């Protein structure tokens, strides 16, 4: 049994990981989360009190992170400002949380000599052409495009420097786009599903040709647990499930599953600097650590996700109007 400190555990992927760990191991989990607009305690409802505790706080708070890190065996760091569109309108919180917050945590992990796992994104590598046969690997040079992805790239480089200069016992994973239940309605898939439920036409940025490499959040959680169990400190692992799809196809799939014509969407103003394509080569994780994704069928995963949003309106409804009002100001 290990004591795992999970930062950002009230967010989309962090809460999925907390459930995954409690369901599949005997570890104890403490979540440290600031409960920003993106954090939701309802995503952690019903967890066993003897194996789970929650602390509301900021990862930039040095004395709090020091105390919680000292009490843990392992720190798994999910907390971040995570949405590209927000970073284009107000970058400052991204610098505070993603850079200073990560720095604060790795200082605590260094001081107490604790195993650290840093959750990052494929966006640190920039983007690919549509027809490029190459995919991102662990040796692809960093080339981030947005304030969000550049702060994530900065946080990765801090962790790498702490490994090399101070011997921090850290691993890093860079994952592609996650989907599944409990994702905030600002993100692409839940935004379109909840728009359709509300009788609003889905909104595609630009021509809708941009490609994302989709992975179910459960497969991401399984990969992170595999890295904690078998990963080599100092190493980076890319996580992806060969799920490339363009945005237009995803919207058509959602519309069809929800009983509407596949072309019942609108094109809206494109995202500035919009990355064209992400694609992950996860051979290292598969061959060295034996991880394989289980949610191979994206169409079935989308159907389940639609059913979840239909059934759990009480979870997303409080966020919906404010999110759409924000997009309206941005012309999206
Ligand atoms: P999210 O926005 O849903 O959740 C972020 C969580 O972090 C929230 O609960 C929020 O309250 C918390 N948080 C924010 N600032 C904090 C602070 N200063 N102190 C403590 N807690 C704070 O994000 P997500 O989509 O679950 O992403 C989680 C992590 O996974 C991020 O590091 C992100 O970069 C990474 N990631 C996400 C994806 C994806 O597709 N969503 C893919 C790859 C990597
Ligand atoms: O690749 C991993 C990244 O995936 C994570 O690091 C980020 O935290 C996560 O938010 C996600 O970033 P994206 O910018 O790819 O995700 P988003 O859901 O915002 O958008 C997915 C695609 O859909 C992107 O090409 C933009 C487009 N889009 C998005 C919205 C919200 C639309 O066409 N319409 C929309 O309304």
Coordinates of C-alpha atoms and ligand atoms in Angstrom, one line a residue:
X1 CA 0.0 0.0 0.0
X2 CA 1.3 3.4 -1.0
X3 CA 0.1 6.9 -0.1
X4 CA -0.4 8.8 -3.3
X5 CA -0.8 12.6 -3.4
X6 CA -2.8 13.5 -6.5
X7 CA -2.8 17.2 -7.5
X8 CA -5.7 18.4 -9.6
X9 CA -7.7 15.3 -8.6
X10 CA -11.1 17.1 -8.8
X11 CA -10.6 17.8 -12.5
X12 CA -11.5 15.6 -15.5
X13 CA -8.4 13.3 -15.8
X14 CA -7.2 13.6 -12.2
X15 CA -10.6 12.4 -10.8
X16 CA -10.6 9.5 -13.3
X17 CA -7.2 8.5 -12.0
X18 CA -8.3 8.7 -8.4
X19 CA -11.3 6.3 -9.1
X20 CA -9.0 4.0 -11.1
X21 CA -6.4 3.7 -8.3
X22 CA -9.1 3.1 -5.6
X23 CA -10.8 0.5 -7.8
X24 CA -7.7 -1.3 -8.9
X25 CA -5.1 -1.1 -6.0
X26 CA -5.0 -0.9 -2.2
X27 CA -3.3 2.5 -2.2
X28 CA -4.4 5.5 -0.2
X29 CA -5.1 8.7 -2.1
X30 CA -5.0 12.3 -0.9
X31 CA -6.2 14.9 -3.5
X32 CA -4.9 18.5 -3.4
X33 CA -7.0 20.7 -5.5
X34 CA -7.8 24.4 -5.6
X35 CA -11.3 23.9 -6.9
X36 CA -11.0 26.4 -9.7
X37 CA -13.9 26.7 -12.2
X38 CA -12.6 23.3 -13.6
X39 CA -12.6 21.4 -10.3
X40 CA -15.7 19.6 -9.1
X41 CA -16.1 17.7 -5.9
X42 CA -19.1 15.9 -7.3
X43 CA -16.5 14.0 -9.5
X44 CA -15.1 12.4 -6.3
X45 CA -18.4 11.7 -4.5
X46 CA -18.8 8.3 -2.7
X47 CA -15.1 7.4 -2.3
X48 CA -14.2 5.2 0.7
X49 CA -13.2 7.6 3.6
X50 CA -10.6 5.1 4.9
X51 CA -8.6 5.3 1.7
X52 CA -9.3 8.8 0.4
X53 CA -9.0 12.3 1.7
X54 CA -9.4 15.7 0.1
X55 CA -7.5 19.0 0.7
X56 CA -8.6 22.2 -0.9
X57 CA -5.5 24.3 -1.7
X58 CA -3.2 25.8 -4.2
X59 CA -0.1 23.9 -5.5
X60 CA 1.7 27.3 -5.4
X61 CA 1.4 27.3 -1.6
X62 CA 4.9 26.1 -0.5
X63 CA 4.1 25.2 3.1
X64 CA 1.0 23.2 2.2
X65 CA 2.7 21.3 -0.6
X66 CA 5.7 20.7 1.7
X67 CA 3.5 19.2 4.4
X68 CA 1.4 17.0 2.0
X69 CA 4.5 15.8 0.1
X70 CA 6.3 14.9 3.3
X71 CA 3.3 12.7 4.3
X72 CA 3.1 10.9 0.8
X73 CA 5.1 8.2 -0.8
X74 CA 4.4 9.3 -4.4
X75 CA 3.2 12.6 -5.9
X76 CA 1.2 12.4 -9.2
X77 CA 0.8 15.9 -10.6
X78 CA -2.3 16.6 -12.7
X79 CA -3.2 20.1 -11.5
X80 CA -3.0 22.7 -14.3
X81 CA -4.9 25.4 -16.1
X82 CA -5.8 23.1 -19.0
X83 CA -7.8 25.0 -21.7
X84 CA -6.1 26.5 -24.8
X85 CA -8.9 29.0 -25.5
X86 CA -8.7 30.4 -22.0
X87 CA -4.9 30.7 -22.2
X88 CA -5.3 32.9 -25.4
X89 CA -7.6 35.3 -23.5
X90 CA -5.9 35.4 -20.0
X91 CA -2.5 33.7 -19.9
X92 CA -1.4 34.7 -16.4
X93 CA -3.1 31.8 -14.4
X94 CA -1.3 29.4 -16.8
X95 CA 2.1 30.8 -15.8
X96 CA 1.2 30.7 -12.1
X97 CA -0.2 27.2 -11.9
X98 CA 1.6 25.4 -14.6
X99 CA 5.1 26.9 -14.0
X100 CA 5.2 28.2 -10.5
X101 CA 2.9 25.4 -9.2
X102 CA 5.1 22.7 -10.8
X103 CA 8.2 24.3 -9.4
X104 CA 6.7 24.4 -5.9
X105 CA 5.9 20.7 -6.1
X106 CA 9.2 19.5 -7.4
X107 CA 11.0 21.5 -4.7
X108 CA 8.9 19.7 -2.1
X109 CA 9.5 16.3 -3.8
X110 CA 13.3 17.0 -3.9
X111 CA 13.4 18.1 -0.3
X112 CA 11.6 14.9 0.9
X113 CA 13.1 12.6 -1.7
X114 CA 9.7 11.5 -3.0
X115 CA 8.8 9.7 -6.3
X116 CA 7.2 12.3 -8.6
X117 CA 5.1 11.7 -11.8
X118 CA 4.4 14.7 -14.0
X119 CA 1.3 14.6 -16.2
X120 CA 1.8 16.5 -19.5
X121 CA 0.5 16.8 -23.0
X122 CA 1.4 16.0 -26.6
X123 CA 0.9 19.7 -27.3
X124 CA 4.4 20.4 -26.2
X125 CA 5.6 19.1 -29.5
X126 CA 3.6 21.6 -31.6
X127 CA 1.7 20.2 -34.6
X128 CA 2.1 18.0 -37.6
X129 CA 1.0 18.3 -41.3
X130 CA -2.1 16.3 -42.2
X131 CA -0.2 13.9 -44.4
X132 CA 3.0 13.7 -42.4
X133 CA 3.8 10.0 -41.9
X134 CA 5.8 10.8 -38.7
X135 CA 4.1 10.8 -35.3
X136 CA 5.4 12.4 -32.1
X137 CA 7.9 10.3 -30.2
X138 CA 9.8 10.9 -26.9
X139 CA 12.6 12.5 -29.0
X140 CA 10.5 14.9 -31.0
X141 CA 11.8 18.5 -30.3
X142 CA 9.6 20.8 -28.2
X143 CA 7.8 23.4 -30.3
X144 CA 4.6 24.6 -28.4
X145 CA 2.1 27.0 -30.0
X146 CA -0.2 28.4 -27.3
X147 CA 0.3 30.0 -23.9
X148 CA -1.2 26.7 -22.4
X149 CA 1.2 24.4 -24.3
X150 CA 4.2 26.6 -23.7
X151 CA 3.6 26.6 -20.0
X152 CA 3.2 22.8 -20.0
X153 CA 6.5 22.6 -22.0
X154 CA 8.2 24.8 -19.4
X155 CA 6.9 22.6 -16.6
X156 CA 8.3 19.5 -18.4
X157 CA 11.7 21.2 -18.7
X158 CA 11.7 22.1 -15.0
X159 CA 11.1 18.4 -14.1
X160 CA 13.8 17.3 -16.5
X161 CA 16.3 19.8 -15.0
X162 CA 15.4 18.7 -11.5
X163 CA 16.1 15.1 -12.5
X164 CA 19.4 15.9 -14.0
X165 CA 20.7 18.5 -11.5
X166 CA 19.2 17.3 -8.2
X167 CA 18.5 13.6 -8.9
X168 CA 14.7 14.0 -8.5
X169 CA 13.1 10.6 -8.8
X170 CA 10.7 11.7 -11.5
X171 CA 8.9 10.3 -14.7
X172 CA 7.0 12.4 -17.2
X173 CA 4.1 11.3 -19.5
X174 CA 2.8 13.2 -22.5
X175 CA -0.7 12.1 -23.5
X176 CA -3.0 13.0 -26.4
X177 CA -6.6 14.3 -26.2
X178 CA -8.7 12.5 -23.6
X179 CA -12.5 11.9 -23.7
X180 CA -15.0 10.3 -21.4
X181 CA -17.3 11.2 -18.5
X182 CA -16.7 14.2 -16.1
X183 CA -15.0 16.4 -18.7
X184 CA -15.7 20.1 -18.4
X185 CA -18.3 21.5 -20.9
X186 CA -15.8 24.0 -22.3
X187 CA -13.9 21.1 -24.0
X188 CA -14.8 20.0 -27.6
X189 CA -16.7 16.8 -27.2
X190 CA -18.8 17.6 -24.1
X191 CA -19.5 21.1 -25.5
X192 CA -21.0 19.7 -28.6
X193 CA -23.0 16.9 -26.8
X194 CA -24.4 19.4 -24.3
X195 CA -25.1 21.9 -27.1
X196 CA -27.2 19.3 -28.9
X197 CA -29.0 18.4 -25.7
X198 CA -29.8 22.2 -25.3
X199 CA -30.9 22.5 -29.0
X200 CA -27.8 24.6 -30.0
X201 CA -26.0 23.7 -33.2
X202 CA -22.4 22.3 -32.6
X203 CA -19.6 24.8 -33.3
X204 CA -16.6 23.8 -35.4
X205 CA -13.5 26.1 -35.3
X206 CA -12.5 27.0 -38.9
X207 CA -12.8 24.3 -41.5
X208 CA -12.9 21.5 -38.9
X209 CA -10.0 19.7 -40.6
X210 CA -7.8 19.7 -37.4
X211 CA -6.9 16.2 -36.2
X212 CA -6.8 15.1 -32.6
X213 CA -5.6 11.7 -31.4
X214 CA -8.3 10.6 -29.0
X215 CA -7.8 8.3 -26.0
X216 CA -10.4 7.3 -23.4
X217 CA -9.5 8.7 -19.9
X218 CA -9.6 5.2 -18.4
X219 CA -6.8 4.1 -20.7
X220 CA -4.8 7.2 -19.7
X221 CA -5.2 6.3 -16.0
X222 CA -4.1 2.7 -16.6
X223 CA -1.0 4.0 -18.4
X224 CA -0.1 6.3 -15.5
X225 CA -0.5 3.5 -13.0
X226 CA 1.7 1.3 -15.2
X227 CA 4.4 4.0 -15.3
X228 CA 4.3 4.3 -11.5
X229 CA 4.7 0.6 -11.2
X230 CA 7.2 -0.1 -13.8
X231 CA 8.5 3.2 -15.2
X232 CA 12.2 4.1 -15.0
X233 CA 12.9 7.4 -13.3
X234 CA 14.3 10.1 -15.5
X235 CA 12.3 8.7 -18.5
X236 CA 9.5 10.2 -20.5
X237 CA 6.6 8.1 -21.9
X238 CA 4.2 9.1 -24.6
X239 CA 0.6 7.9 -24.1
X240 CA -1.7 7.5 -27.1
X241 CA -4.2 5.0 -28.5
X242 CA -4.0 5.4 -32.3
X243 CA -7.2 7.4 -32.2
X244 CA -6.7 10.1 -34.9
X245 CA -9.9 11.8 -36.1
X246 CA -10.6 15.2 -37.6
X247 CA -13.0 17.5 -35.7
X248 CA -15.6 17.4 -38.5
X249 CA -15.9 13.6 -38.3
X250 CA -16.2 13.7 -34.5
X251 CA -19.1 16.2 -34.7
X252 CA -20.8 14.2 -37.4
X253 CA -20.5 11.1 -35.2
X254 CA -22.0 12.9 -32.2
X255 CA -24.9 14.3 -34.3
X256 CA -25.7 11.0 -35.8
X257 CA -25.7 9.2 -32.4
X258 CA -28.0 11.9 -31.1
X259 CA -30.5 11.4 -33.9
X260 CA -29.7 14.6 -36.0
X261 CA -28.4 15.0 -39.5
X262 CA -24.6 14.7 -39.6
X263 CA -24.2 18.2 -41.1
X264 CA -26.3 20.1 -38.5
X265 CA -23.4 22.1 -37.2
X266 CA -22.0 25.7 -37.8
X267 CA -18.4 26.8 -38.6
X268 CA -17.2 29.6 -36.3
X269 CA -14.1 31.8 -35.9
X270 CA -11.0 29.7 -35.8
X271 CA -8.7 29.5 -32.7
X272 CA -5.6 31.7 -33.2
X273 CA -2.5 29.6 -33.8
X274 CA -4.8 26.5 -33.9
X275 CA -2.6 23.3 -34.0
X276 CA -3.4 21.3 -37.1
X277 CA -2.7 17.7 -36.1
X278 CA -1.5 15.7 -33.1
X279 CA -0.5 12.0 -33.4
X280 CA 1.3 9.9 -30.8
X281 CA 3.6 6.9 -31.3
X282 CA 3.3 5.1 -28.0
X283 CA 5.6 2.2 -28.9
X284 CA 8.0 2.8 -26.0
X285 CA 5.2 2.6 -23.3
X286 CA 3.8 -0.5 -25.0
X287 CA 7.0 -2.4 -25.6
X288 CA 9.0 -1.5 -22.5
X289 CA 6.2 -1.4 -19.9
X290 CA 3.5 -3.7 -21.6
X291 CA 0.6 -1.1 -21.5
X292 CA -2.2 -1.6 -24.1
X293 CA -5.3 0.6 -24.5
X294 CA -8.6 -1.2 -23.8
X295 CA -11.0 1.3 -25.3
X296 CA -10.2 0.6 -29.0
X297 CA -13.7 1.4 -30.3
X298 CA -14.0 5.2 -30.4
X299 CA -17.6 5.1 -31.7
X300 CA -18.7 3.0 -28.8
X301 CA -16.8 5.3 -26.4
X302 CA -18.6 8.3 -27.9
X303 CA -22.0 6.6 -27.5
X304 CA -21.2 5.9 -23.8
X305 CA -20.1 9.4 -23.3
X306 CA -23.3 10.8 -24.8
X307 CA -25.3 8.6 -22.6
X308 CA -23.3 9.8 -19.5
X309 CA -24.0 13.5 -20.3
X310 CA -27.7 12.8 -20.9
X311 CA -27.9 11.0 -17.6
X312 CA -25.8 13.4 -15.5
X313 CA -27.2 16.8 -16.3
X314 CA -26.9 17.8 -12.6
X315 CA -23.1 17.5 -13.0
X316 CA -22.6 19.7 -16.0
X317 CA -25.7 22.0 -16.0
X318 CA -24.3 24.6 -13.4
X319 CA -21.3 25.3 -15.8
X320 CA -23.0 25.4 -19.1
X321 CA -24.5 29.0 -19.3
X322 CA -21.3 30.7 -18.1
X323 CA -19.2 28.6 -20.5
X324 CA -21.3 29.5 -23.5
X325 CA -21.4 33.2 -22.5
X326 CA -17.6 33.2 -22.4
X327 CA -17.5 31.6 -25.9
X328 CA -20.0 34.1 -27.2
X329 CA -17.7 37.0 -26.2
X330 CA -14.9 35.3 -28.1
X331 CA -17.1 34.8 -31.2
X332 CA -16.9 31.0 -30.9
Ligands
LIG1 P1 -9.1 20.1 -15.8 O1 -9.0 21.5 -16.2 O2 -10.3 19.3 -16.0 O3 -8.7 19.9 -14.2 C1 -7.6 20.7 -13.6 C2 -7.7 20.5 -12.1 O4 -6.6 21.2 -11.5 C3 -9.0 21.2 -11.6 O5 -9.6 20.3 -10.6 C4 -8.5 22.4 -10.9 O6 -9.3 22.8 -9.8 C5 -7.1 22.0 -10.5 N1 -6.2 23.2 -10.3 C6 -6.0 24.2 -11.2 N2 -5.1 25.1 -10.7 C7 -4.8 24.6 -9.5 C8 -3.9 25.1 -8.5 N3 -3.2 26.2 -8.6 N4 -3.7 24.3 -7.4 C9 -4.4 23.2 -7.2 N5 -5.3 22.7 -8.1 C10 -5.5 23.4 -9.2 O7 -7.8 19.4 -16.5 P2 -7.7 18.0 -17.2 O8 -8.2 18.0 -18.5 O9 -8.2 17.0 -16.2 O10 -6.1 17.9 -17.2 C11 -5.3 17.4 -16.1 C12 -3.9 17.3 -16.5 O11 -3.7 16.5 -17.6 C13 -3.3 18.7 -16.9 O12 -1.9 18.7 -16.4 C14 -3.2 18.6 -18.4 O13 -2.2 19.4 -19.0 C15 -3.0 17.2 -18.7 N6 -3.5 16.6 -20.0 C16 -4.8 16.8 -20.3 C17 -5.3 16.2 -21.5 C18 -6.7 16.3 -21.9 O14 -7.1 15.9 -23.0 N7 -7.6 16.9 -21.1 C19 -4.4 15.5 -22.3 C20 -3.0 15.4 -21.9 C21 -2.6 15.9 -20.7
LIG2 O1 -3.7 17.1 -26.8 C1 -3.9 17.2 -25.5 C2 -4.6 18.4 -25.1 O2 -6.0 18.2 -25.5 C3 -4.6 18.7 -23.6 O3 -3.3 19.1 -23.3 C4 -5.5 19.9 -23.2 O4 -5.5 20.1 -21.8 C5 -6.9 19.6 -23.7 O5 -7.8 20.7 -23.5 C6 -6.9 19.2 -25.2 O6 -6.5 20.4 -26.0 P1 -7.3 20.8 -27.4 O7 -7.1 22.2 -27.6 O8 -6.9 19.8 -28.4 O9 -8.8 20.4 -26.9 P2 -10.2 21.1 -27.1 O10 -11.2 20.2 -26.5 O11 -10.2 22.5 -26.6 O12 -10.4 21.1 -28.7 C7 -10.3 20.0 -29.5 C8 -10.3 20.3 -30.9 O13 -11.7 20.8 -31.2 C9 -9.4 21.5 -31.3 O14 -9.0 21.3 -32.6 C10 -10.3 22.7 -31.3 C11 -11.6 22.2 -31.7 N1 -12.8 22.8 -31.2 C12 -12.9 23.1 -29.8 C13 -14.1 23.6 -29.3 C14 -14.2 23.8 -27.8 C15 -13.9 23.1 -32.0 O15 -13.8 22.9 -33.2 N2 -15.0 23.7 -31.5 C16 -15.2 23.9 -30.1 O16 -16.2 24.4 -29.7

